[in-house]
mmCIF file of C-alpha atoms in Angstrom:
data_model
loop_
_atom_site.group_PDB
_atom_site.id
_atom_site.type_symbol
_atom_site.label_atom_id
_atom_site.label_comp_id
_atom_site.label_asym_id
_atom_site.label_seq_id
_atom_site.Cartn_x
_atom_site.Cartn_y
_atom_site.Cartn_z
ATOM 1 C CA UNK A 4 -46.333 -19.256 -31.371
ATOM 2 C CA UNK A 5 -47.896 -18.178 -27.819
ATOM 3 C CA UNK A 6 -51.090 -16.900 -27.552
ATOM 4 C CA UNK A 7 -50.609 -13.173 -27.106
ATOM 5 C CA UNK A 8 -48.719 -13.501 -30.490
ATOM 6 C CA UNK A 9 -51.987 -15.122 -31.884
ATOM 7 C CA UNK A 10 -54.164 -12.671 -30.437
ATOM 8 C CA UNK A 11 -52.244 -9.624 -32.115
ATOM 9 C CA UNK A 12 -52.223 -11.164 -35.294
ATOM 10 C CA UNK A 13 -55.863 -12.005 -35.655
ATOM 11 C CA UNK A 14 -56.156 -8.344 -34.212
ATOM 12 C CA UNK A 15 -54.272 -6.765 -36.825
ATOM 13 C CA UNK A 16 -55.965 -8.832 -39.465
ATOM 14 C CA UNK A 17 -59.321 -7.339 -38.754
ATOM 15 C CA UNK A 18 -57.995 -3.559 -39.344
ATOM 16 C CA UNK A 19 -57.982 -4.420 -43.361
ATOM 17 C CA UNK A 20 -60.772 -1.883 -44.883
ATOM 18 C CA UNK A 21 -62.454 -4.607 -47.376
ATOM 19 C CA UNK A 22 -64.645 -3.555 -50.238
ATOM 20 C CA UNK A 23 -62.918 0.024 -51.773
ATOM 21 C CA UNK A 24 -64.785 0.961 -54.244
ATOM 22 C CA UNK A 25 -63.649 3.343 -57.666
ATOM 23 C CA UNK A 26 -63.051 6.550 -56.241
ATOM 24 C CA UNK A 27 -63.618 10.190 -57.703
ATOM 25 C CA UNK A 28 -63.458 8.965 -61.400
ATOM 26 C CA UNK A 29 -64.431 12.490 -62.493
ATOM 27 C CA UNK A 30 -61.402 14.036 -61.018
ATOM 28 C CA UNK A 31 -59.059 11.337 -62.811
ATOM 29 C CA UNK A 32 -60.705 11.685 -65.780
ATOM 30 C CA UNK A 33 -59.834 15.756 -65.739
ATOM 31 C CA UNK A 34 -56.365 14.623 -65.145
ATOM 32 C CA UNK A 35 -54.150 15.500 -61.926
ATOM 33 C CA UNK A 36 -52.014 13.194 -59.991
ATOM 34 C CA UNK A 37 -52.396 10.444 -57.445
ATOM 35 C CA UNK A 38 -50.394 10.264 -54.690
ATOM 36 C CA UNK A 39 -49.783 7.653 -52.116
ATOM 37 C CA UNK A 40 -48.865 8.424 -48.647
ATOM 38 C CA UNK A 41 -48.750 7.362 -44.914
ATOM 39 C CA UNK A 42 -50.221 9.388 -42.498
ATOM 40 C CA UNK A 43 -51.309 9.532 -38.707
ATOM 41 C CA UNK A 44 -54.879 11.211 -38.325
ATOM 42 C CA UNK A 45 -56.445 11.515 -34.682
ATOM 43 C CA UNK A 46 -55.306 8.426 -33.215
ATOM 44 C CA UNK A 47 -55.154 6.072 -36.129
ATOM 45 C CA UNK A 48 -52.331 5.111 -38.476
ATOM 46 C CA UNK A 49 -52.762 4.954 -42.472
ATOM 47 C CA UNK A 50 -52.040 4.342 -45.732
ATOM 48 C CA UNK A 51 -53.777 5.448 -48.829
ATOM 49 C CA UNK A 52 -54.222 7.364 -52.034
ATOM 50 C CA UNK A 53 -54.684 10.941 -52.418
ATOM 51 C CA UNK A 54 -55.575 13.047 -56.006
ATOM 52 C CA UNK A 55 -53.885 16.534 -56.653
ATOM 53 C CA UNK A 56 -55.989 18.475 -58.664
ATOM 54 C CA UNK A 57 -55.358 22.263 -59.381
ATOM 55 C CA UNK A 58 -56.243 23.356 -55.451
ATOM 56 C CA UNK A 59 -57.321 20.454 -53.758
ATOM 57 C CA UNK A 60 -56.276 17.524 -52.773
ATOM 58 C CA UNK A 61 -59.059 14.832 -52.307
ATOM 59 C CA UNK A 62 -58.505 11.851 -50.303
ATOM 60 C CA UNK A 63 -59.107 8.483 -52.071
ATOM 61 C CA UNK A 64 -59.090 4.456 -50.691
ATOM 62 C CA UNK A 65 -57.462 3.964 -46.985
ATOM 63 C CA UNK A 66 -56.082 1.425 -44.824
ATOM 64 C CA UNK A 67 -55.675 1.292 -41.017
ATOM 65 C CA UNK A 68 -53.019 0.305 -40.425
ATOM 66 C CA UNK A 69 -51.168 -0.968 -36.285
ATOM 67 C CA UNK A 70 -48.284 1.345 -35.809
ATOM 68 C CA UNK A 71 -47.149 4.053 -37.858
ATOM 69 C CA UNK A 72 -46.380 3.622 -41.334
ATOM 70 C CA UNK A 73 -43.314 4.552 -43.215
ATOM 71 C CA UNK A 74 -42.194 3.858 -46.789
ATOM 72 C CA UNK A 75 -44.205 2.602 -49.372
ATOM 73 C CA UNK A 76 -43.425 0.475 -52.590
ATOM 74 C CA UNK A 77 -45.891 0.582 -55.401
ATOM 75 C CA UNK A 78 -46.129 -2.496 -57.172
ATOM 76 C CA UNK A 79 -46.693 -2.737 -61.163
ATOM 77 C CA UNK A 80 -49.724 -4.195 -60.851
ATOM 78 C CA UNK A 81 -51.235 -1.504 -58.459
ATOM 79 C CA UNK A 82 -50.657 -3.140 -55.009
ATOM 80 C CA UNK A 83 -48.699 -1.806 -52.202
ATOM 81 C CA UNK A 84 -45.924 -2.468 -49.818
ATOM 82 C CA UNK A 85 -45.598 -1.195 -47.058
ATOM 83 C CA UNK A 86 -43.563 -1.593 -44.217
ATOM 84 C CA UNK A 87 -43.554 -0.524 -40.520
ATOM 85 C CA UNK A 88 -41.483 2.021 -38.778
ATOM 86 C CA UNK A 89 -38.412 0.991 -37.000
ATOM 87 C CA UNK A 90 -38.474 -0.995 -35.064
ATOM 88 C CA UNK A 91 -41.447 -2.703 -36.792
ATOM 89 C CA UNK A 92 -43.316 -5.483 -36.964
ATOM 90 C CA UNK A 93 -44.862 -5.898 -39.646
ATOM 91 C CA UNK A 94 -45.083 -5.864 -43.485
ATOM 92 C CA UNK A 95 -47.953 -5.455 -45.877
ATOM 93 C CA UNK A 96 -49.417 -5.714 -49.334
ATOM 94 C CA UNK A 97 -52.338 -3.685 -49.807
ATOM 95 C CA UNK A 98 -54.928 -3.195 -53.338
ATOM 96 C CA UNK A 99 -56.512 -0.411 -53.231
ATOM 97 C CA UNK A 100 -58.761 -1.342 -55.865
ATOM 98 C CA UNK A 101 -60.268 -3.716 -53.756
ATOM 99 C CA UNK A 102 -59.046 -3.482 -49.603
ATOM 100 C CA UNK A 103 -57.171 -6.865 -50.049
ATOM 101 C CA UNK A 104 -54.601 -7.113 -47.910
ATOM 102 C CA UNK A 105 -51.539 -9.679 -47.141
ATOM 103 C CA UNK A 106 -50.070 -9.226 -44.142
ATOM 104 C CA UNK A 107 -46.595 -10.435 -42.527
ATOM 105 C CA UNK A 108 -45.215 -10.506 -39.385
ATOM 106 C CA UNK A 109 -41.450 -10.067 -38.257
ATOM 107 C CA UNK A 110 -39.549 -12.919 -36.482
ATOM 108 C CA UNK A 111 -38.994 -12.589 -33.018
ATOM 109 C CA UNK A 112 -35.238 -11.428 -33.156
ATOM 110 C CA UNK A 113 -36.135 -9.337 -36.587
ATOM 111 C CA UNK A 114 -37.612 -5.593 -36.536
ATOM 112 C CA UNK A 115 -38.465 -3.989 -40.257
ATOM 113 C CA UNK A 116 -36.433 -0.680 -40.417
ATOM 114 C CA UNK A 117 -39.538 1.057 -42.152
ATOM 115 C CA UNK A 118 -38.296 0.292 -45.875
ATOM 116 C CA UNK A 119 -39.034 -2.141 -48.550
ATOM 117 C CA UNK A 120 -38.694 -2.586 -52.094
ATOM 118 C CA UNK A 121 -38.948 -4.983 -55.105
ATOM 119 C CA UNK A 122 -35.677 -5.838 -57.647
ATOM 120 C CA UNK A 123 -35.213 -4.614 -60.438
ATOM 121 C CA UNK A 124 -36.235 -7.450 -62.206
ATOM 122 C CA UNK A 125 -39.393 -7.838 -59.665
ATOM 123 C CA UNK A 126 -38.235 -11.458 -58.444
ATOM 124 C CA UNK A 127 -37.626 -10.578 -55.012
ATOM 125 C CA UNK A 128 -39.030 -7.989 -52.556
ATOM 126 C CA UNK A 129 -35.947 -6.460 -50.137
ATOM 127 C CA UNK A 130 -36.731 -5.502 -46.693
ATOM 128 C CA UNK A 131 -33.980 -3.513 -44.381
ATOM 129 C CA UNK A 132 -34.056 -4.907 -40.842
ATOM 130 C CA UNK A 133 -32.173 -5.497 -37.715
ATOM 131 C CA UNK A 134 -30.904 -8.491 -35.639
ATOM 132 C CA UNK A 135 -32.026 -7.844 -31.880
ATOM 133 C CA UNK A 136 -29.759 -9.990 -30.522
ATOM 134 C CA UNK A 137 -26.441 -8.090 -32.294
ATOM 135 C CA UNK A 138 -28.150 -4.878 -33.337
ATOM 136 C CA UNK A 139 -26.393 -5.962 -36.668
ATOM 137 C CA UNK A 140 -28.297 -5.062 -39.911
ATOM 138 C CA UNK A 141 -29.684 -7.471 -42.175
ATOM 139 C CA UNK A 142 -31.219 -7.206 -45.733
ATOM 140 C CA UNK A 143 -34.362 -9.583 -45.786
ATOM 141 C CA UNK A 144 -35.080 -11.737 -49.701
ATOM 142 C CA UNK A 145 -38.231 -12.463 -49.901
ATOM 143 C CA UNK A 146 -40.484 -14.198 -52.595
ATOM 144 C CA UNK A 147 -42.480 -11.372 -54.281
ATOM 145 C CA UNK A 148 -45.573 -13.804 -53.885
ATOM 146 C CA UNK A 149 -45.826 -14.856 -50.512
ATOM 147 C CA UNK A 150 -43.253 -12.153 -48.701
ATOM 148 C CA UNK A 151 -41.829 -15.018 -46.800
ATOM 149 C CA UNK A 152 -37.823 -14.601 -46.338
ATOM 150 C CA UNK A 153 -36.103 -16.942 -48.830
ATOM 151 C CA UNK A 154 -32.711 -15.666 -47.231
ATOM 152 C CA UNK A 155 -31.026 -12.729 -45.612
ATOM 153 C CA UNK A 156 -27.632 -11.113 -46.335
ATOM 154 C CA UNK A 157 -25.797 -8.516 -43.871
ATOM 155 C CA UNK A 158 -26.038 -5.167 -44.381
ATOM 156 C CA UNK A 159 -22.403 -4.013 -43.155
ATOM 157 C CA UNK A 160 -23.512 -2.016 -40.552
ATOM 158 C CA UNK A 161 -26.138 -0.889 -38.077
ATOM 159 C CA UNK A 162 -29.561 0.711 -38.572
ATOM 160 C CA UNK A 163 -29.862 -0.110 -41.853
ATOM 161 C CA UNK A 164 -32.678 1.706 -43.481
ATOM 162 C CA UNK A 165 -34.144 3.288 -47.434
ATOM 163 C CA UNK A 166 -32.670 0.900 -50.223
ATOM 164 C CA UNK A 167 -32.563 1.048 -53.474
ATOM 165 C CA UNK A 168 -31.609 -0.351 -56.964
ATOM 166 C CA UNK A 169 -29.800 1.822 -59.485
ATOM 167 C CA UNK A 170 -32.206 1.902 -62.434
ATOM 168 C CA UNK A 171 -28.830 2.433 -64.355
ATOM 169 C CA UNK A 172 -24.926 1.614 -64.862
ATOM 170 C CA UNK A 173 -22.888 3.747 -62.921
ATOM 171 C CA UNK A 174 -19.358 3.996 -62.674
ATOM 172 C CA UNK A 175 -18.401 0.233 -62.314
ATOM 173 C CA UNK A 176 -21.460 -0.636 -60.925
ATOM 174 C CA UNK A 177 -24.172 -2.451 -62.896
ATOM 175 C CA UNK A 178 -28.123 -1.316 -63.073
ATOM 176 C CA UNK A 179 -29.776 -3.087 -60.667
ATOM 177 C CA UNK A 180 -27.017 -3.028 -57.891
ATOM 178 C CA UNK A 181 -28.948 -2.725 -54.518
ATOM 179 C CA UNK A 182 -27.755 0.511 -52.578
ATOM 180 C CA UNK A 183 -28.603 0.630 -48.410
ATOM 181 C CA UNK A 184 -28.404 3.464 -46.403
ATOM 182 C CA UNK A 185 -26.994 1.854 -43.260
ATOM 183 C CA UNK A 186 -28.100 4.659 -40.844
ATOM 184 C CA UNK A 187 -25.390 3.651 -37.971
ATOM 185 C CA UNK A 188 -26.975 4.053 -34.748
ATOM 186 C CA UNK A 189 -26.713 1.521 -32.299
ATOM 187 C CA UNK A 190 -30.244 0.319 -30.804
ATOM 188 C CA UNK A 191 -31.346 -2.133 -28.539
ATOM 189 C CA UNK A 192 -34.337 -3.986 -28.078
ATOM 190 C CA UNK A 193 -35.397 -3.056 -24.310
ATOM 191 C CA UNK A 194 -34.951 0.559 -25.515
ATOM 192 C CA UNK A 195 -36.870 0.337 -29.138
ATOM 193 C CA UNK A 196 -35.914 3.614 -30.956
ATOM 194 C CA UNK A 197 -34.394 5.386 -28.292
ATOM 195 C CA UNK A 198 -30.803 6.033 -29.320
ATOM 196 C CA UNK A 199 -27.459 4.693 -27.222
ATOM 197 C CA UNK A 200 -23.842 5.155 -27.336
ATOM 198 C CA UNK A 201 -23.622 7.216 -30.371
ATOM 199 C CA UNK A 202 -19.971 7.416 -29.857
ATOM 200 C CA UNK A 203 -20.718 3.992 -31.408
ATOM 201 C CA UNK A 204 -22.145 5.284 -34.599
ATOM 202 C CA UNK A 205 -21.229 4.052 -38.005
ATOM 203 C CA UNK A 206 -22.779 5.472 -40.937
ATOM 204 C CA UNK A 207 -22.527 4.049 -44.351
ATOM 205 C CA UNK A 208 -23.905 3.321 -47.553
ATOM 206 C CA UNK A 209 -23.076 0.230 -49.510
ATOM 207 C CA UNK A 210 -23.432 -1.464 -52.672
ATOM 208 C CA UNK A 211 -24.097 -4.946 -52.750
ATOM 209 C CA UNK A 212 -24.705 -7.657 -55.688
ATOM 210 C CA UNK A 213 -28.256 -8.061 -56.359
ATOM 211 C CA UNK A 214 -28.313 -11.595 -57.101
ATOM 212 C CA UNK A 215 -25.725 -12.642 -53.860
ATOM 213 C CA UNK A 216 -25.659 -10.075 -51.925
ATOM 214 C CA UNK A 217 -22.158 -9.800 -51.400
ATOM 215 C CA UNK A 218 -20.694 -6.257 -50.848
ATOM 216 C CA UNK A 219 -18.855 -4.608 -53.667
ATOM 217 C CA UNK A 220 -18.810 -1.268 -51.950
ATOM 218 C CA UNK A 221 -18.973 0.857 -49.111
ATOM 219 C CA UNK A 222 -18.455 5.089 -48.037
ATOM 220 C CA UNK A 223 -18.434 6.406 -45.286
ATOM 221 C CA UNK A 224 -18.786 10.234 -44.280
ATOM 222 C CA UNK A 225 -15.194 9.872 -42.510
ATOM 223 C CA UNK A 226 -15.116 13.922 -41.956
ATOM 224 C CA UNK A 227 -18.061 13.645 -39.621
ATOM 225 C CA UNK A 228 -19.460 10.146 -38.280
ATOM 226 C CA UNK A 229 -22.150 12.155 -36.524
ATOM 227 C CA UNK A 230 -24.317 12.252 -40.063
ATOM 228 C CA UNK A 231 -26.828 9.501 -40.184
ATOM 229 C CA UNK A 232 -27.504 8.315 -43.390
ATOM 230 C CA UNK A 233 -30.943 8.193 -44.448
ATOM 231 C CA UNK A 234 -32.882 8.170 -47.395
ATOM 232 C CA UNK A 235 -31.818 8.054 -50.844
ATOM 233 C CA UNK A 236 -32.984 9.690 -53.833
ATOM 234 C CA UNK A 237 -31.386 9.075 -57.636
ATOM 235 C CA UNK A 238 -31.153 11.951 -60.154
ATOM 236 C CA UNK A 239 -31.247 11.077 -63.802
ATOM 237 C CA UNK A 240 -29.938 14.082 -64.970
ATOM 238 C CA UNK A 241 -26.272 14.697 -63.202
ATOM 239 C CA UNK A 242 -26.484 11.038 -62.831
ATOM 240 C CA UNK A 243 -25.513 11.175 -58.978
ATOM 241 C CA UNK A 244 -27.275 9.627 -55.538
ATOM 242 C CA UNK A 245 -29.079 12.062 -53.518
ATOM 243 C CA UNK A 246 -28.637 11.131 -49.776
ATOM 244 C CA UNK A 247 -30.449 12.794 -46.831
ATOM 245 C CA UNK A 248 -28.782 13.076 -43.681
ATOM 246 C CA UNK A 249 -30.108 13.643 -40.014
ATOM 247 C CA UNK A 250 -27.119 15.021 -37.549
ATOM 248 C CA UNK A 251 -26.703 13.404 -34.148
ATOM 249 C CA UNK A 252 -24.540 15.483 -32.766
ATOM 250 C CA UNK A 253 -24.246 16.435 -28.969
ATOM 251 C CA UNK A 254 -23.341 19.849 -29.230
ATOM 252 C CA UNK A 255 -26.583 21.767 -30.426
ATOM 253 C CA UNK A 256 -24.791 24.240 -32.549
ATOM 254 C CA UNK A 257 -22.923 21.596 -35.026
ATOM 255 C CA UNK A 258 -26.342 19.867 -35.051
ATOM 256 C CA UNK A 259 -28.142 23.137 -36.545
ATOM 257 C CA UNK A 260 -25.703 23.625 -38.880
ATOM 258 C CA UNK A 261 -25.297 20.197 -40.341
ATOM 259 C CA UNK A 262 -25.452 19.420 -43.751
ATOM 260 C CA UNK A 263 -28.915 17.553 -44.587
ATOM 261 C CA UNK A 264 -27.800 16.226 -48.095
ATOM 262 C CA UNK A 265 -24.678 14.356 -49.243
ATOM 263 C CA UNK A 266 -23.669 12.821 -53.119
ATOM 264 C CA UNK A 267 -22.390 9.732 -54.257
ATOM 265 C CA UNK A 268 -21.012 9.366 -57.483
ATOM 266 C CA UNK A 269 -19.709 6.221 -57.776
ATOM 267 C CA UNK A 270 -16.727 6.845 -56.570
ATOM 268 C CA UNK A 271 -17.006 9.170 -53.418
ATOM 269 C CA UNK A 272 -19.431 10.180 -50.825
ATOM 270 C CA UNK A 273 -19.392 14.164 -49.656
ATOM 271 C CA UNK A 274 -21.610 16.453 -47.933
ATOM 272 C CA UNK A 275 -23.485 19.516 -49.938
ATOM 273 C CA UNK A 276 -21.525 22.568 -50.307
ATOM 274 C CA UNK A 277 -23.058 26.303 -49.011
ATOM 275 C CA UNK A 278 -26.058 25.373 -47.171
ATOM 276 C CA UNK A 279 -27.241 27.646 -44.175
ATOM 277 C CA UNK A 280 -28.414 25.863 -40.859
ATOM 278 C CA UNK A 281 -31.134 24.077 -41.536
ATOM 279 C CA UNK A 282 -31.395 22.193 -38.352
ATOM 280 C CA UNK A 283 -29.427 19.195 -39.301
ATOM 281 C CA UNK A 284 -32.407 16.897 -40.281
ATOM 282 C CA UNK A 285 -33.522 15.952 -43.619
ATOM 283 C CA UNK A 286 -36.665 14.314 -43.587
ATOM 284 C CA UNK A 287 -37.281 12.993 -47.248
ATOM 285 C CA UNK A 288 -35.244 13.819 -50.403
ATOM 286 C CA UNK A 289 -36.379 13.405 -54.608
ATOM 287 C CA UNK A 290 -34.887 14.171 -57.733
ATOM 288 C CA UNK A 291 -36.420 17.352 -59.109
ATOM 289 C CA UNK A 292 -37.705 17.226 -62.435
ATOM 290 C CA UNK A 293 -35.253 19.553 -64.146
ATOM 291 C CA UNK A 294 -32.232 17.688 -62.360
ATOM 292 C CA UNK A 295 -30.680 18.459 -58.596
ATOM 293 C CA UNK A 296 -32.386 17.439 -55.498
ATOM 294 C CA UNK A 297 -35.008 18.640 -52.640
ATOM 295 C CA UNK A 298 -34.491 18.153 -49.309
ATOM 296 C CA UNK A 299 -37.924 18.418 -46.473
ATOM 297 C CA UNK A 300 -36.090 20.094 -43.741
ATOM 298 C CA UNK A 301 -39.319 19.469 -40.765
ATOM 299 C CA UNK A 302 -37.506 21.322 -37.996
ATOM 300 C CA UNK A 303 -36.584 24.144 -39.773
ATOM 301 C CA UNK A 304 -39.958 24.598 -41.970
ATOM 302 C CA UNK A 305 -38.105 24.561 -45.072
ATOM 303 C CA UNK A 306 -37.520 22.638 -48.513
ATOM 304 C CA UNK A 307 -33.969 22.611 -49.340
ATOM 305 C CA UNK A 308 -33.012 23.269 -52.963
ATOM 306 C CA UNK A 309 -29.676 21.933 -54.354
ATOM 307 C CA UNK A 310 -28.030 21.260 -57.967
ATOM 308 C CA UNK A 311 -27.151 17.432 -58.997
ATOM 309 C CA UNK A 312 -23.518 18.212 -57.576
ATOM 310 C CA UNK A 313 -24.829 19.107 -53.849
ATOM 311 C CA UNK A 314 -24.439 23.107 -54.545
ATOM 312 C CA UNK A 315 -26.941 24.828 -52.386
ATOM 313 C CA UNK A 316 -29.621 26.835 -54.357
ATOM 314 C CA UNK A 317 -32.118 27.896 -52.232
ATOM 315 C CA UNK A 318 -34.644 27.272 -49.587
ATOM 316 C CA UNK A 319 -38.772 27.241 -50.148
ATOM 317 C CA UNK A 320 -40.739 28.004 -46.645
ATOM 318 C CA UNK A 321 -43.091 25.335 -45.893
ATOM 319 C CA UNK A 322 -44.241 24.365 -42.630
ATOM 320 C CA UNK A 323 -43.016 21.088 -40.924
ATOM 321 C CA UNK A 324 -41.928 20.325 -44.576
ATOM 322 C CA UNK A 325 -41.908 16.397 -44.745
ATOM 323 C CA UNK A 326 -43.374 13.908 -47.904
ATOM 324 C CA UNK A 327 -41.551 14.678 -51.394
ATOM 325 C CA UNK A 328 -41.648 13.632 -54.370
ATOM 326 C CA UNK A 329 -41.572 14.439 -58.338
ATOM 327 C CA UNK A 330 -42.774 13.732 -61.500
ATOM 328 C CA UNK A 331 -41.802 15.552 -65.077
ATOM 329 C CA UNK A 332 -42.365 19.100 -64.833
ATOM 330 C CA UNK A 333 -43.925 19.257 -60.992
ATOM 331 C CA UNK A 334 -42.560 17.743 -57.959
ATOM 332 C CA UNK A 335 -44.337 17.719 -54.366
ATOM 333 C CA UNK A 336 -44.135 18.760 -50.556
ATOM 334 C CA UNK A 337 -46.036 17.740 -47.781
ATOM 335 C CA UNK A 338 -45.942 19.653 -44.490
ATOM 336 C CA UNK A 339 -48.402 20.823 -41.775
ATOM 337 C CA UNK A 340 -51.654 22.043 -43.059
ATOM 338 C CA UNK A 341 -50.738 21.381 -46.665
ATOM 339 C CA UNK A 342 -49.295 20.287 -49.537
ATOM 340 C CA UNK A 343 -46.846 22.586 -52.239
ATOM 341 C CA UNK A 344 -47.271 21.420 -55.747
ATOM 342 C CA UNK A 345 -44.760 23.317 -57.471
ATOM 343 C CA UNK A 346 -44.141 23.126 -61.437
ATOM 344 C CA UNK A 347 -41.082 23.604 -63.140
ATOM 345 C CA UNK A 348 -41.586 27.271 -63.938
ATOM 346 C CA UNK A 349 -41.463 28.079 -60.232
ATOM 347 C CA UNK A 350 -45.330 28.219 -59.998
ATOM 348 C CA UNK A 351 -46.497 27.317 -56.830
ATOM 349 C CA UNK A 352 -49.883 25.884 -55.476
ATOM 350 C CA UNK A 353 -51.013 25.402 -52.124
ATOM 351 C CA UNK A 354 -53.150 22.252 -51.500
ATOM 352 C CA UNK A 355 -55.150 22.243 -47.689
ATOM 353 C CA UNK A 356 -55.149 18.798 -46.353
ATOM 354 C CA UNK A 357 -58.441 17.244 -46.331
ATOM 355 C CA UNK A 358 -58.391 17.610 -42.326
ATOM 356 C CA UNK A 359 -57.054 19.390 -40.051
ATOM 357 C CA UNK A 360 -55.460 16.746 -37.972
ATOM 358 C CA UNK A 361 -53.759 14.904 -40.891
ATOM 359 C CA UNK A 362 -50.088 14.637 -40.413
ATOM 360 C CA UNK A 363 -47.824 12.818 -43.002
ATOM 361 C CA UNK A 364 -45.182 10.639 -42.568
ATOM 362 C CA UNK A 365 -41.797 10.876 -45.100
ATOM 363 C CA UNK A 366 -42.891 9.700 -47.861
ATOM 364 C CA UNK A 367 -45.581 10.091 -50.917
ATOM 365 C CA UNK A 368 -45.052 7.733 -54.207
ATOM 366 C CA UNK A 369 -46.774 8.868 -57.537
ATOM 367 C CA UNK A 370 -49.341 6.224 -59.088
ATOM 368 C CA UNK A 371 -48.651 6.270 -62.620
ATOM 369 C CA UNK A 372 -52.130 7.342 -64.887
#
């Protein structure tokens, strides 16, 4: 390893926030909900905790972090994963209890594609990542101890990037099968996230065997190969995959008009039905509590409402609409200047951010009470 690699490293290492103490018992203790996010904040990149109470929303233990954060894995024990935004180079396990951190760094021809997760039997820790020298995707397996790469199957396409395991049988395919969201577009390494020859792209999502990874399935969106698939989101209820999608399109107009969310069943992938332009970018997507999904639309301010089927219901304004996620009976937005918290009824809360020049990446996660 050369000595600008060393440097960096011992760098990075000193960014952990040690000694986190208990935080705002008294609001915990009057109930509310914690929620874990990534956020930029002047110049500085973080992860941390956050606690929803009635109107405010009080920021708990934080980590600086190097580059920008994207989605988080909570841990049964309390820790967190976290991974970098693609093209990253790095991966983390943080405590909030206590600032420990663990920190590991990418091989040279590997970049983290901003996702990781642990199996469903919490042997292994997945990461989605990409081979510089083929652009290829790759699914790191890594020991859930040490987060060193035990092995590394193929993802079956480019940009690979949200996975996750189905917490339940579907169709033919067991609980626990690992689902990717191979995103398609070709990158290289001089040019980092700018995007190239997208008349290259290949979307897909895929199913592969938890234990081998080989592939036991694979959709495409064959009506329009413009749709980047994204993040993925699974509904209990109608017992379908919610997929956000982010349109690369050339021409402007198809762009806007895009569909942001598609369904997989099982057995096919298609786009939602009756949706007005919303821009063509879905930003996050989670099961809402009553069934159905929500889609953060940031371009065009908006939440996007649909049924567990991809009907279009309806669209909730919210400002640069990003972070989502749900828990029975409430579910939650993060945009500009605040957070929705919006209960099953319809009721609807608005949450300031603790400062003004807080902006949140795509994801929260909910810390169980």
């Amino acid at each position: 390893m050369g000595t600008d690699a060393l440097s960096r490293r011992r760098a990075l290492q000193a960014l952990a926030l040690l000694g986190t103490t208990p935080w705002h018992r008294h609001l915990l203790a009057a109930g509310g909900t914690t929620l874990l996010a990534a956020w930029q904040q002047d110049e500085e990149q973080h992860i941390g905790q956050f606690h929803a109470n009635g109107g405010t929303l009080v920021q708990g233990p934080t980590l600086v972090v190097p580059t920008r954060a994207h989605g988080l894995c909570l841990e049964p024990q309390g820790s967190v994963l976290a991974a970098a935004r693609r093209p990253g180079d790095w991966l983390l396990r943080w405590d909030p209890r206590d600032g420990r951190t663990q920190w590991l760094w990418a091989d040279d021809d590997r970049r983290f594609n901003g996702h990781v997760i642990r199996s469903a039997a919490g042997q292994r820790v997945w990461t989605t990542e990409t081979d510089l020298d083929t652009a290829r995707g790759r699914i790191g397996v890594r020991d859930v101890r040490s987060l060193d790469k035990d092995d590394e199957w193929a993802s079956h396409g480019m940009d690979p990037h949200q996975l996750l395991a189905l917490p339940e049988a579907l169709g033919a395919f067991p609980a626990g099968t690992l689902i990717v969201a191979n995103g398609g577009i070709p990158t290289l390494p001089e040019t980092g996230r700018l995007k190239r020859s997208l008349d290259r792209m290949d979307a897909s999502l895929v199913a592969l065997h938890p234990g081998s990874g080989e592939l036991i399935g694979q959709w495409r969106l064959a009506q329009d190969p413009y749709l980047s698939i994204r993040h993925l989101a699974w509904d209990p209820v109608s017992r379908t995959l919610g997929i956000a999608l982010q349109a690369e399109h050339r021409d402007v107009g198809a762009r806007r008009a895009a569909p942001v969310l598609a369904i997989w069943d099982s057995r096919r992938l298609a786009t939602a039905q009756g949706q007005p332009p919303l821009e063509g970018y879905g930003g996050d997507i989670c099961a809402l509590p009553g069934g159905g999904f929500a889609v953060s639309c940031p371009r065009a301010d908006r939440v996007a409402l649909y049924d567990g089927r991809g009907r279009f219901l309806r669209a909730i304004a919210h400002p640069q609409a990003y972070a989502l996620s749900a828990a029975p009976g409430r579910w939650w937005s993060g945009g500009r200047d605040a957070t929705l918290a919006v209960e099953g009824s319809g009721l609807t809360r608005v949450l300031p951010h603790p400062a003004a020049t807080m902006v949140f990446d795509n994801h929260w996660q909910i810390v169980p009470a």
